[in-house]
Amino acid sequence: MTSTAPHQSILDKPFVLDLFAGPGGLDVAGRALGIPSLGIEWDKSACLTRYAAGLETLHADVSAIRKESFEALPPEINVLAGGPPCQTYSVAGKGAGRKALEEVKEFIKRLMAGDPDEEIDKELKNLSDPRTALVLEPLRYAIQATRSPNRGHRPYDVIVLEQVPAVEALWVRYAEVLQEIGLPDGTKYKVVVDVLDTESYGVPQTRSRAVLIARREGLGEPSLPKPTHRAYEAKEWNRRNGDSTVPAAQPTLCEATVPVPRQRPVDGDDLEHWTSMGDALSEPVGTHPGRRTPFLVRSNYGSSGNPGRRGVRTDRQPATTVTGRISRFVVFEPVGDHHPDIVREGRRFSMNEAGMLQSFPPDYPWSGTAKAQQVGNAVPPLFGAHLLSAALGLPAPAPEVMREPWVPATEEQRAKLRSEGCGSAGDCTARCPRPE
């Protein structure tokens, strides 16, 4: 799958290193844009999905690769990307990361000053949740690149990061030090930071992400991707269609049975209407049979901290944030044509459908265990493609590139990828991370 737009990147040959790569959201985005990538992922099941999808992968701990195997990474990598684990910063978690923001900011300052890694690692162990420190890894990789003989001490040209909105303050701190202080070798970057809504880029889901795009000085001013679709506004929807947050015991499909006209551009903009669940799932594609019947989805999860972005939604609205609990979302369908207001519980979303709500291509080969968690943790590929396009100066991707059924890797290809990623064609080896 490739974008239909002509490719003229600011880099001659972009090559992405995807930290915390998960099941492949950013790598699928890169594939759509014709950009090669290498992902580093700790979770075994996510790696199995990646192998099945045909994605270059190292089954490894990001921190361990930086400390022990950095020189083995391809020296031609020039784009650093990733979304560090968000659990300690997410509003759905206990908030260890949010409480430690000031401490983490101080560690950023010290890293840029060139403080010894051993000293910083020792103090990071005092954080209440070790996952909080993972948000520092992209910066530590950027610094390590300038110290790498294998790379000729060459810094990364472009950095692309995304996380939950609570991490915006850290990305702002990243931006300050990258622009004003520079890496320990003196390399500086031009940086933009903001919180973006994924439905504004055609993803059939409301999901807010703090993003950072940086370009090394001399490569031009970076910019955020321009929205292609209108943002979903719960108040506006409710004003036009009635309150969609109906009692759990008696959901109604009244609003779902009334076609919602495409909104016309406002104030001279030419943005498309946001993509609904129905837009994403109604038509058969690949092995997906299609969901032509109107439906409601009930969820109390995935609000990105905004109560107006959760609750009960119809197939004419985007999904709430897809999380690891997507398999628990309850779907209601009408009992019959003559009683559209009377509903019963229908079939829940399949993993294929859950992936499509994340903008993964149909028939993406979800593998291993905890598939719903893999889906929920992933970067939406269409959103990722917009981030990479903006970072590299490429035209915005067409949504159609994510709607073609994914062709999985052959058994021979999977064995080769696993041999490279785990050290054996058939199983994990001692070099793979231990589950504990």
Tab-separated table of C-alpha atoms in Angstrom:
chain	number	residue	atom	x	y	z
A	1	MET	CA	0.000	0.000	0.000
A	2	THR	CA	1.446	3.369	-0.956
A	3	SER	CA	0.220	6.918	-0.876
A	4	THR	CA	-1.045	8.258	-4.195
A	5	ALA	CA	0.721	11.575	-3.542
A	6	PRO	CA	4.171	12.212	-5.041
A	7	HIS	CA	7.040	11.685	-2.592
A	8	GLN	CA	9.456	14.561	-2.045
A	9	SER	CA	10.748	14.201	1.505
A	10	ILE	CA	13.111	16.671	3.145
A	11	LEU	CA	15.392	13.614	3.525
A	12	ASP	CA	16.787	11.674	0.587
A	13	LYS	CA	16.107	8.289	2.156
A	14	PRO	CA	13.960	8.395	5.299
A	15	PHE	CA	14.412	5.380	7.588
A	16	VAL	CA	12.435	5.274	10.841
A	17	LEU	CA	13.450	3.755	14.177
A	18	ASP	CA	10.175	3.135	16.004
A	19	LEU	CA	10.659	2.911	19.777
A	20	PHE	CA	7.924	1.136	21.785
A	21	ALA	CA	6.598	0.015	18.420
A	22	GLY	CA	3.619	-2.023	19.657
A	23	PRO	CA	1.753	-3.992	16.987
A	24	GLY	CA	2.823	-1.584	14.271
A	25	GLY	CA	0.777	1.634	14.049
A	26	LEU	CA	3.662	3.883	12.988
A	27	ASP	CA	5.222	1.134	10.876
A	28	VAL	CA	1.962	0.606	8.973
A	29	ALA	CA	1.922	4.379	8.457
A	30	GLY	CA	5.469	4.238	7.126
A	31	ARG	CA	4.582	1.341	4.828
A	32	ALA	CA	1.702	3.395	3.390
A	33	LEU	CA	4.126	6.231	2.675
A	34	GLY	CA	6.816	3.975	1.243
A	35	ILE	CA	9.178	4.626	4.184
A	36	PRO	CA	11.137	1.707	5.724
A	37	SER	CA	11.163	1.275	9.488
A	38	LEU	CA	12.566	-0.874	12.265
A	39	GLY	CA	10.510	-1.325	15.425
A	40	ILE	CA	11.698	-2.189	18.927
A	41	GLU	CA	9.017	-3.871	21.032
A	42	TRP	CA	9.142	-5.563	24.438
A	43	ASP	CA	5.794	-7.434	24.389
A	44	LYS	CA	5.943	-10.912	22.868
A	45	SER	CA	2.384	-10.912	21.501
A	46	ALA	CA	2.822	-7.523	19.856
A	47	CYS	CA	5.959	-8.896	18.206
A	48	LEU	CA	4.004	-11.909	16.932
A	49	THR	CA	1.526	-9.505	15.355
A	50	ARG	CA	4.364	-7.553	13.796
A	51	TYR	CA	6.000	-10.694	12.383
A	52	ALA	CA	2.648	-11.797	10.954
A	53	ALA	CA	2.251	-8.358	9.363
A	54	GLY	CA	5.713	-8.523	7.826
A	55	LEU	CA	7.242	-5.673	9.849
A	56	GLU	CA	10.949	-5.447	10.692
A	57	THR	CA	11.210	-5.938	14.452
A	58	LEU	CA	13.590	-6.346	17.365
A	59	HIS	CA	11.977	-8.201	20.280
A	60	ALA	CA	13.830	-6.269	22.920
A	61	ASP	CA	13.736	-3.761	25.734
A	62	VAL	CA	14.248	-0.225	24.419
A	63	SER	CA	16.509	0.679	27.336
A	64	ALA	CA	18.595	-2.485	26.913
A	65	ILE	CA	19.146	-1.829	23.201
A	66	ARG	CA	20.346	1.680	23.987
A	67	LYS	CA	22.753	0.470	26.644
A	68	GLU	CA	23.991	-2.767	25.093
A	69	SER	CA	23.273	-2.965	21.344
A	70	PHE	CA	22.978	0.548	19.964
A	71	GLU	CA	25.958	0.054	17.664
A	72	ALA	CA	24.162	-2.866	16.010
A	73	LEU	CA	21.300	-0.643	14.798
A	74	PRO	CA	21.376	0.265	11.085
A	75	PRO	CA	23.497	3.428	10.808
A	76	GLU	CA	21.300	4.807	8.025
A	77	ILE	CA	18.380	5.376	10.428
A	78	ASN	CA	17.680	9.109	10.348
A	79	VAL	CA	14.177	9.429	11.842
A	80	LEU	CA	13.495	8.691	15.511
A	81	ALA	CA	9.859	8.041	16.365
A	82	GLY	CA	7.766	6.488	19.067
A	83	GLY	CA	5.074	6.630	21.690
A	84	PRO	CA	6.430	5.664	25.129
A	85	PRO	CA	4.057	3.628	27.325
A	86	CYS	CA	1.363	5.929	28.674
A	87	GLN	CA	-0.036	4.052	31.661
A	88	THR	CA	1.582	6.221	34.333
A	89	TYR	CA	0.524	9.451	32.592
A	90	SER	CA	-2.947	8.443	31.392
A	91	VAL	CA	-6.017	9.731	33.208
A	92	ALA	CA	-7.150	6.097	33.282
A	93	GLY	CA	-4.129	5.121	35.397
A	94	LYS	CA	-3.027	5.948	38.945
A	95	GLY	CA	-1.111	9.028	37.855
A	96	ALA	CA	2.433	8.225	38.999
A	97	GLY	CA	3.824	9.888	35.889
A	98	ARG	CA	1.621	12.977	36.208
A	99	LYS	CA	2.764	13.407	39.813
A	100	ALA	CA	6.416	13.077	38.769
A	101	LEU	CA	6.340	15.630	35.923
A	102	GLU	CA	8.663	18.096	37.645
A	103	GLU	CA	11.137	15.349	38.527
A	104	VAL	CA	11.161	14.116	34.939
A	105	LYS	CA	11.705	17.668	33.663
A	106	GLU	CA	14.785	17.890	35.881
A	107	PHE	CA	16.105	14.626	34.433
A	108	ILE	CA	15.663	16.094	30.936
A	109	LYS	CA	17.810	19.064	31.941
A	110	ARG	CA	20.483	16.801	33.352
A	111	LEU	CA	20.566	14.554	30.291
A	112	MET	CA	21.104	17.564	28.047
A	113	ALA	CA	23.889	18.732	30.331
A	114	GLY	CA	25.681	15.444	29.751
A	115	ASP	CA	25.327	13.941	33.225
A	116	PRO	CA	26.586	10.317	33.351
A	117	ASP	CA	24.000	7.694	32.386
A	118	GLU	CA	24.929	5.489	35.355
A	119	GLU	CA	24.173	8.288	37.814
A	120	ILE	CA	20.832	9.098	36.184
A	121	ASP	CA	19.814	5.422	35.977
A	122	LYS	CA	20.495	5.014	39.684
A	123	GLU	CA	18.268	7.965	40.590
A	124	LEU	CA	15.505	6.961	38.167
A	125	LYS	CA	15.046	3.812	40.246
A	126	ASN	CA	13.594	6.026	42.980
A	127	LEU	CA	10.531	6.853	40.882
A	128	SER	CA	7.412	5.160	42.238
A	129	ASP	CA	6.686	3.496	38.868
A	130	PRO	CA	9.660	2.582	36.633
A	131	ARG	CA	7.549	3.023	33.503
A	132	THR	CA	7.520	6.777	34.168
A	133	ALA	CA	11.187	6.966	33.134
A	134	LEU	CA	10.483	5.450	29.706
A	135	VAL	CA	9.317	8.832	28.431
A	136	LEU	CA	12.993	9.871	28.623
A	137	GLU	CA	14.156	7.145	26.234
A	138	PRO	CA	13.616	9.085	22.968
A	139	LEU	CA	15.842	11.866	24.290
A	140	ARG	CA	18.438	9.359	25.463
A	141	TYR	CA	18.415	7.748	21.992
A	142	ALA	CA	18.881	11.162	20.382
A	143	ILE	CA	21.901	11.782	22.600
A	144	GLN	CA	23.281	8.281	22.043
A	145	ALA	CA	23.161	8.760	18.266
A	146	THR	CA	25.677	11.605	18.579
A	147	ARG	CA	28.017	9.323	20.541
A	148	SER	CA	27.794	6.366	18.148
A	149	PRO	CA	30.941	5.533	16.129
A	150	ASN	CA	28.836	3.276	13.891
A	151	ARG	CA	26.775	6.315	12.867
A	152	GLY	CA	29.791	8.590	12.577
A	153	HIS	CA	28.378	10.490	15.564
A	154	ARG	CA	25.586	11.723	13.279
A	155	PRO	CA	22.405	12.971	15.028
A	156	TYR	CA	18.921	12.021	13.937
A	157	ASP	CA	17.497	14.440	11.386
A	158	VAL	CA	13.861	14.187	12.474
A	159	ILE	CA	12.110	13.240	15.730
A	160	VAL	CA	8.393	12.379	15.943
A	161	LEU	CA	6.788	11.555	19.310
A	162	GLU	CA	3.238	11.048	20.552
A	163	GLN	CA	1.679	10.364	23.944
A	164	VAL	CA	-1.415	11.050	26.047
A	165	PRO	CA	-2.281	14.743	26.575
A	166	ALA	CA	-0.793	14.786	30.092
A	167	VAL	CA	2.671	14.425	28.545
A	168	GLU	CA	2.382	17.700	26.611
A	169	ALA	CA	4.256	19.465	29.440
A	170	LEU	CA	7.203	17.103	28.945
A	171	TRP	CA	7.178	17.542	25.177
A	172	VAL	CA	7.237	21.302	25.766
A	173	ARG	CA	10.285	20.782	27.967
A	174	TYR	CA	11.833	18.595	25.240
A	175	ALA	CA	11.224	21.434	22.787
A	176	GLU	CA	12.830	24.030	25.038
A	177	VAL	CA	16.040	22.099	25.529
A	178	LEU	CA	16.297	20.856	21.921
A	179	GLN	CA	15.929	24.406	20.606
A	180	GLU	CA	17.717	26.480	23.227
A	181	ILE	CA	20.363	24.186	24.737
A	182	GLY	CA	20.814	21.478	22.132
A	183	LEU	CA	22.156	17.959	22.567
A	184	PRO	CA	25.458	17.587	24.448
A	185	ASP	CA	27.332	17.702	21.102
A	186	GLY	CA	25.712	21.053	20.250
A	187	THR	CA	23.066	19.796	17.782
A	188	LYS	CA	19.894	21.877	17.934
A	189	TYR	CA	16.414	21.328	16.503
A	190	LYS	CA	13.382	23.343	15.481
A	191	VAL	CA	10.363	21.898	17.300
A	192	VAL	CA	6.553	22.130	17.358
A	193	VAL	CA	4.318	20.661	20.073
A	194	ASP	CA	0.555	20.461	20.449
A	195	VAL	CA	-2.368	18.224	21.414
A	196	LEU	CA	-4.211	16.923	18.349
A	197	ASP	CA	-7.503	15.049	17.952
A	198	THR	CA	-7.240	11.974	15.752
A	199	GLU	CA	-10.745	12.333	14.283
A	200	SER	CA	-9.471	15.572	12.686
A	201	TYR	CA	-7.307	13.352	10.480
A	202	GLY	CA	-9.939	10.849	9.377
A	203	VAL	CA	-9.585	8.295	12.189
A	204	PRO	CA	-13.088	6.999	13.111
A	205	GLN	CA	-12.428	7.580	16.797
A	206	THR	CA	-12.052	10.480	19.251
A	207	ARG	CA	-8.554	10.234	20.678
A	208	SER	CA	-6.393	13.152	21.837
A	209	ARG	CA	-2.615	12.896	21.603
A	210	ALA	CA	0.242	15.178	22.621
A	211	VAL	CA	2.661	15.255	19.691
A	212	LEU	CA	6.159	16.594	19.081
A	213	ILE	CA	7.788	17.056	15.682
A	214	ALA	CA	11.417	18.170	15.517
A	215	ARG	CA	13.763	18.828	12.614
A	216	ARG	CA	17.484	19.291	12.917
A	217	GLU	CA	18.540	22.874	12.273
A	218	GLY	CA	19.097	23.394	8.564
A	219	LEU	CA	16.202	21.157	7.494
A	220	GLY	CA	13.535	23.852	7.596
A	221	GLU	CA	10.800	24.789	10.027
A	222	PRO	CA	8.650	21.852	11.156
A	223	SER	CA	4.888	22.134	11.179
A	224	LEU	CA	2.022	20.134	12.578
A	225	PRO	CA	-0.152	18.171	10.152
A	226	LYS	CA	-3.079	20.202	8.903
A	227	PRO	CA	-6.484	18.742	9.803
A	228	THR	CA	-8.323	17.080	6.943
A	229	HIS	CA	-11.563	16.430	8.842
A	230	ARG	CA	-13.684	18.399	11.255
A	231	ALA	CA	-13.337	17.652	14.957
A	232	TYR	CA	-16.174	15.863	16.711
A	233	GLU	CA	-18.024	18.175	19.083
A	234	ALA	CA	-20.279	16.376	21.564
A	235	LYS	CA	-22.303	19.498	22.406
A	236	GLU	CA	-22.944	20.254	18.740
A	237	TRP	CA	-23.977	16.653	18.086
A	238	ASN	CA	-26.350	16.627	21.061
A	239	ARG	CA	-27.855	19.971	20.012
A	240	ARG	CA	-28.673	18.614	16.554
A	241	ASN	CA	-29.610	15.062	17.505
A	242	GLY	CA	-30.618	14.983	21.157
A	243	ASP	CA	-28.536	13.821	24.100
A	244	SER	CA	-26.668	10.648	23.076
A	245	THR	CA	-25.875	9.658	26.646
A	246	VAL	CA	-28.970	7.508	27.189
A	247	PRO	CA	-29.657	5.298	30.226
A	248	ALA	CA	-27.741	2.025	30.022
A	249	ALA	CA	-30.880	-0.024	30.674
A	250	GLN	CA	-32.864	1.465	27.794
A	251	PRO	CA	-30.745	2.568	24.836
A	252	THR	CA	-32.513	3.906	21.769
A	253	LEU	CA	-31.676	3.843	18.098
A	254	CYS	CA	-33.876	6.772	17.095
A	255	GLU	CA	-30.968	9.000	16.166
A	256	ALA	CA	-29.100	6.144	14.503
A	257	THR	CA	-31.927	5.496	12.045
A	258	VAL	CA	-31.976	9.095	10.797
A	259	PRO	CA	-29.278	9.763	8.185
A	260	VAL	CA	-26.928	12.545	9.242
A	261	PRO	CA	-26.103	14.844	6.335
A	262	ARG	CA	-22.474	15.612	5.661
A	263	GLN	CA	-21.637	18.955	7.198
A	264	ARG	CA	-20.813	21.661	4.705
A	265	PRO	CA	-17.551	23.564	5.134
A	266	VAL	CA	-17.799	26.491	7.545
A	267	ASP	CA	-15.978	29.831	7.401
A	268	GLY	CA	-14.372	28.956	4.107
A	269	ASP	CA	-12.666	25.771	5.262
A	270	ASP	CA	-12.729	22.663	3.092
A	271	LEU	CA	-12.551	20.044	5.839
A	272	GLU	CA	-14.348	16.744	5.469
A	273	HIS	CA	-16.936	15.609	7.995
A	274	TRP	CA	-15.401	13.419	10.692
A	275	THR	CA	-15.413	9.690	9.929
A	276	SER	CA	-18.051	7.718	11.819
A	277	MET	CA	-18.035	4.105	13.002
A	278	GLY	CA	-20.564	3.400	10.275
A	279	ASP	CA	-18.294	4.936	7.650
A	280	ALA	CA	-15.510	2.616	8.781
A	281	LEU	CA	-17.484	-0.591	9.302
A	282	SER	CA	-20.629	-0.617	7.198
A	283	GLU	CA	-19.201	-1.943	3.922
A	284	PRO	CA	-17.806	-5.484	3.470
A	285	VAL	CA	-14.062	-5.525	2.844
A	286	GLY	CA	-11.678	-8.462	2.965
A	287	THR	CA	-13.054	-10.937	5.513
A	288	HIS	CA	-15.019	-8.184	7.264
A	289	PRO	CA	-18.720	-8.875	6.540
A	290	GLY	CA	-19.805	-5.281	7.081
A	291	ARG	CA	-22.183	-3.795	9.668
A	292	ARG	CA	-25.066	-2.402	7.646
A	293	THR	CA	-27.557	-2.395	10.532
A	294	PRO	CA	-27.643	0.784	12.637
A	295	PHE	CA	-26.125	0.253	16.074
A	296	LEU	CA	-25.288	1.865	19.393
A	297	VAL	CA	-22.089	1.377	21.367
A	298	ARG	CA	-21.981	1.788	25.134
A	299	SER	CA	-18.668	2.547	26.803
A	300	ASN	CA	-17.567	4.383	29.904
A	301	TYR	CA	-13.933	4.247	28.879
A	302	GLY	CA	-11.601	6.148	26.635
A	303	SER	CA	-12.712	9.738	27.167
A	304	SER	CA	-9.219	11.327	27.083
A	305	GLY	CA	-10.309	13.066	30.276
A	306	ASN	CA	-13.317	14.696	28.570
A	307	PRO	CA	-16.694	13.270	29.718
A	308	GLY	CA	-18.332	14.593	26.542
A	309	ARG	CA	-16.257	12.164	24.487
A	310	ARG	CA	-17.596	8.996	26.106
A	311	GLY	CA	-20.886	7.304	26.979
A	312	VAL	CA	-23.265	5.916	24.342
A	313	ARG	CA	-22.687	6.651	20.673
A	314	THR	CA	-24.417	5.685	17.473
A	315	ASP	CA	-22.905	4.350	14.293
A	316	ARG	CA	-23.116	7.903	12.890
A	317	GLN	CA	-20.568	9.130	15.436
A	318	PRO	CA	-16.873	8.328	15.809
A	319	ALA	CA	-15.983	5.715	18.403
A	320	THR	CA	-14.828	6.739	21.835
A	321	THR	CA	-11.110	6.266	22.413
A	322	VAL	CA	-10.266	2.653	21.609
A	323	THR	CA	-8.527	1.170	24.637
A	324	GLY	CA	-7.578	-2.314	25.767
A	325	ARG	CA	-11.190	-2.640	26.890
A	326	ILE	CA	-12.575	-2.415	23.355
A	327	SER	CA	-13.721	-6.041	23.595
A	328	ARG	CA	-16.002	-4.986	26.478
A	329	PHE	CA	-17.784	-2.279	24.502
A	330	VAL	CA	-21.431	-3.360	24.313
A	331	VAL	CA	-23.089	-3.075	20.893
A	332	PHE	CA	-26.883	-2.743	20.581
A	333	GLU	CA	-28.831	-3.425	17.388
A	334	PRO	CA	-32.555	-3.046	16.531
A	335	VAL	CA	-34.803	-6.031	17.178
A	336	GLY	CA	-36.509	-5.662	13.777
A	337	ASP	CA	-37.390	-3.276	10.960
A	338	HIS	CA	-40.773	-2.449	12.464
A	339	HIS	CA	-39.422	-1.501	15.882
A	340	PRO	CA	-36.213	0.470	15.367
A	341	ASP	CA	-36.444	1.939	18.884
A	342	ILE	CA	-36.375	-1.498	20.549
A	343	VAL	CA	-32.867	-2.863	20.719
A	344	ARG	CA	-31.061	-5.887	22.004
A	345	GLU	CA	-27.426	-6.623	22.616
A	346	GLY	CA	-25.712	-7.606	19.357
A	347	ARG	CA	-22.320	-9.019	18.480
A	348	ARG	CA	-19.438	-7.107	19.944
A	349	PHE	CA	-16.610	-5.730	17.876
A	350	SER	CA	-14.251	-8.317	16.468
A	351	MET	CA	-10.535	-7.606	16.687
A	352	ASN	CA	-10.606	-6.884	12.969
A	353	GLU	CA	-13.311	-4.253	13.532
A	354	ALA	CA	-11.547	-2.838	16.597
A	355	GLY	CA	-8.418	-2.439	14.499
A	356	MET	CA	-10.401	-0.714	11.753
A	357	LEU	CA	-11.720	1.781	14.328
A	358	GLN	CA	-8.047	2.506	15.046
A	359	SER	CA	-7.619	2.947	11.239
A	360	PHE	CA	-5.625	-0.282	10.824
A	361	PRO	CA	-6.264	-1.897	7.446
A	362	PRO	CA	-8.887	-4.670	7.337
A	363	ASP	CA	-7.537	-8.173	8.016
A	364	TYR	CA	-4.510	-6.911	9.914
A	365	PRO	CA	-3.116	-10.149	11.427
A	366	TRP	CA	-3.606	-9.646	15.172
A	367	SER	CA	-1.697	-12.477	16.857
A	368	GLY	CA	-0.670	-13.800	20.256
A	369	THR	CA	-2.636	-12.963	23.394
A	370	ALA	CA	-4.138	-9.743	24.784
A	371	LYS	CA	-5.142	-8.679	21.282
A	372	ALA	CA	-7.555	-6.019	22.547
A	373	GLN	CA	-4.739	-4.476	24.568
A	374	GLN	CA	-2.531	-4.442	21.489
A	375	VAL	CA	-5.231	-2.649	19.523
A	376	GLY	CA	-5.847	-0.108	22.267
A	377	ASN	CA	-2.169	0.658	22.831
A	378	ALA	CA	-1.366	1.223	19.159
A	379	VAL	CA	-0.824	4.503	17.365
A	380	PRO	CA	-3.692	4.902	14.862
A	381	PRO	CA	-1.892	4.311	11.541
A	382	LEU	CA	-3.751	7.024	9.624
A	383	PHE	CA	-2.863	9.550	12.327
A	384	GLY	CA	0.717	8.266	12.325
A	385	ALA	CA	0.889	8.744	8.559
A	386	HIS	CA	-0.155	12.374	8.976
A	387	LEU	CA	2.537	12.899	11.623
A	388	LEU	CA	5.265	11.348	9.482
A	389	SER	CA	4.105	13.244	6.401
A	390	ALA	CA	4.227	16.570	8.230
A	391	ALA	CA	7.593	15.771	9.798
A	392	LEU	CA	9.157	14.841	6.438
A	393	GLY	CA	7.449	17.437	4.281
A	394	LEU	CA	5.347	14.905	2.385
A	395	PRO	CA	1.783	15.459	1.140
A	396	ALA	CA	-0.969	14.338	3.507
A	397	PRO	CA	-1.903	10.679	2.994
A	398	ALA	CA	-5.210	9.689	1.451
A	399	PRO	CA	-7.488	7.760	3.888
A	400	GLU	CA	-7.992	5.106	1.198
A	401	VAL	CA	-4.463	3.781	1.720
A	402	MET	CA	-5.583	2.305	5.057
A	403	ARG	CA	-8.771	0.708	3.731
A	404	GLU	CA	-7.241	-1.966	1.537
A	405	PRO	CA	-7.064	-5.434	3.173
A	406	TRP	CA	-3.639	-6.136	4.622
A	407	VAL	CA	-1.697	-8.980	3.020
A	408	PRO	CA	0.018	-10.918	5.846
A	409	ALA	CA	3.557	-12.242	5.643
A	410	THR	CA	4.147	-15.782	4.401
A	411	GLU	CA	5.355	-18.417	6.858
A	412	GLU	CA	8.816	-18.130	5.344
A	413	GLN	CA	8.809	-14.365	5.777
A	414	ARG	CA	7.597	-14.661	9.385
A	415	ALA	CA	10.355	-17.149	10.186
A	416	LYS	CA	12.990	-14.803	8.746
A	417	LEU	CA	11.638	-11.807	10.654
A	418	ARG	CA	11.490	-13.784	13.880
A	419	SER	CA	14.989	-15.109	13.369
A	420	GLU	CA	16.208	-11.522	13.067
A	421	GLY	CA	14.005	-10.202	15.856
A	422	CYS	CA	14.260	-13.000	18.424
A	423	GLY	CA	17.302	-14.970	17.342
A	424	SER	CA	15.345	-18.055	16.277
A	425	ALA	CA	12.879	-18.730	13.475
A	426	GLY	CA	10.555	-20.674	15.765
A	427	ASP	CA	10.698	-19.209	19.258
A	428	CYS	CA	12.082	-16.568	21.583
A	429	THR	CA	15.650	-16.913	22.828
A	430	ALA	CA	17.641	-15.827	25.857
A	431	ARG	CA	18.194	-12.414	24.302
A	432	CYS	CA	14.438	-11.693	24.295
A	433	PRO	CA	12.922	-9.804	27.256
A	434	ARG	CA	11.624	-11.949	30.110
A	435	PRO	CA	7.902	-11.383	30.790
A	436	GLU	CA	8.499	-10.320	34.389
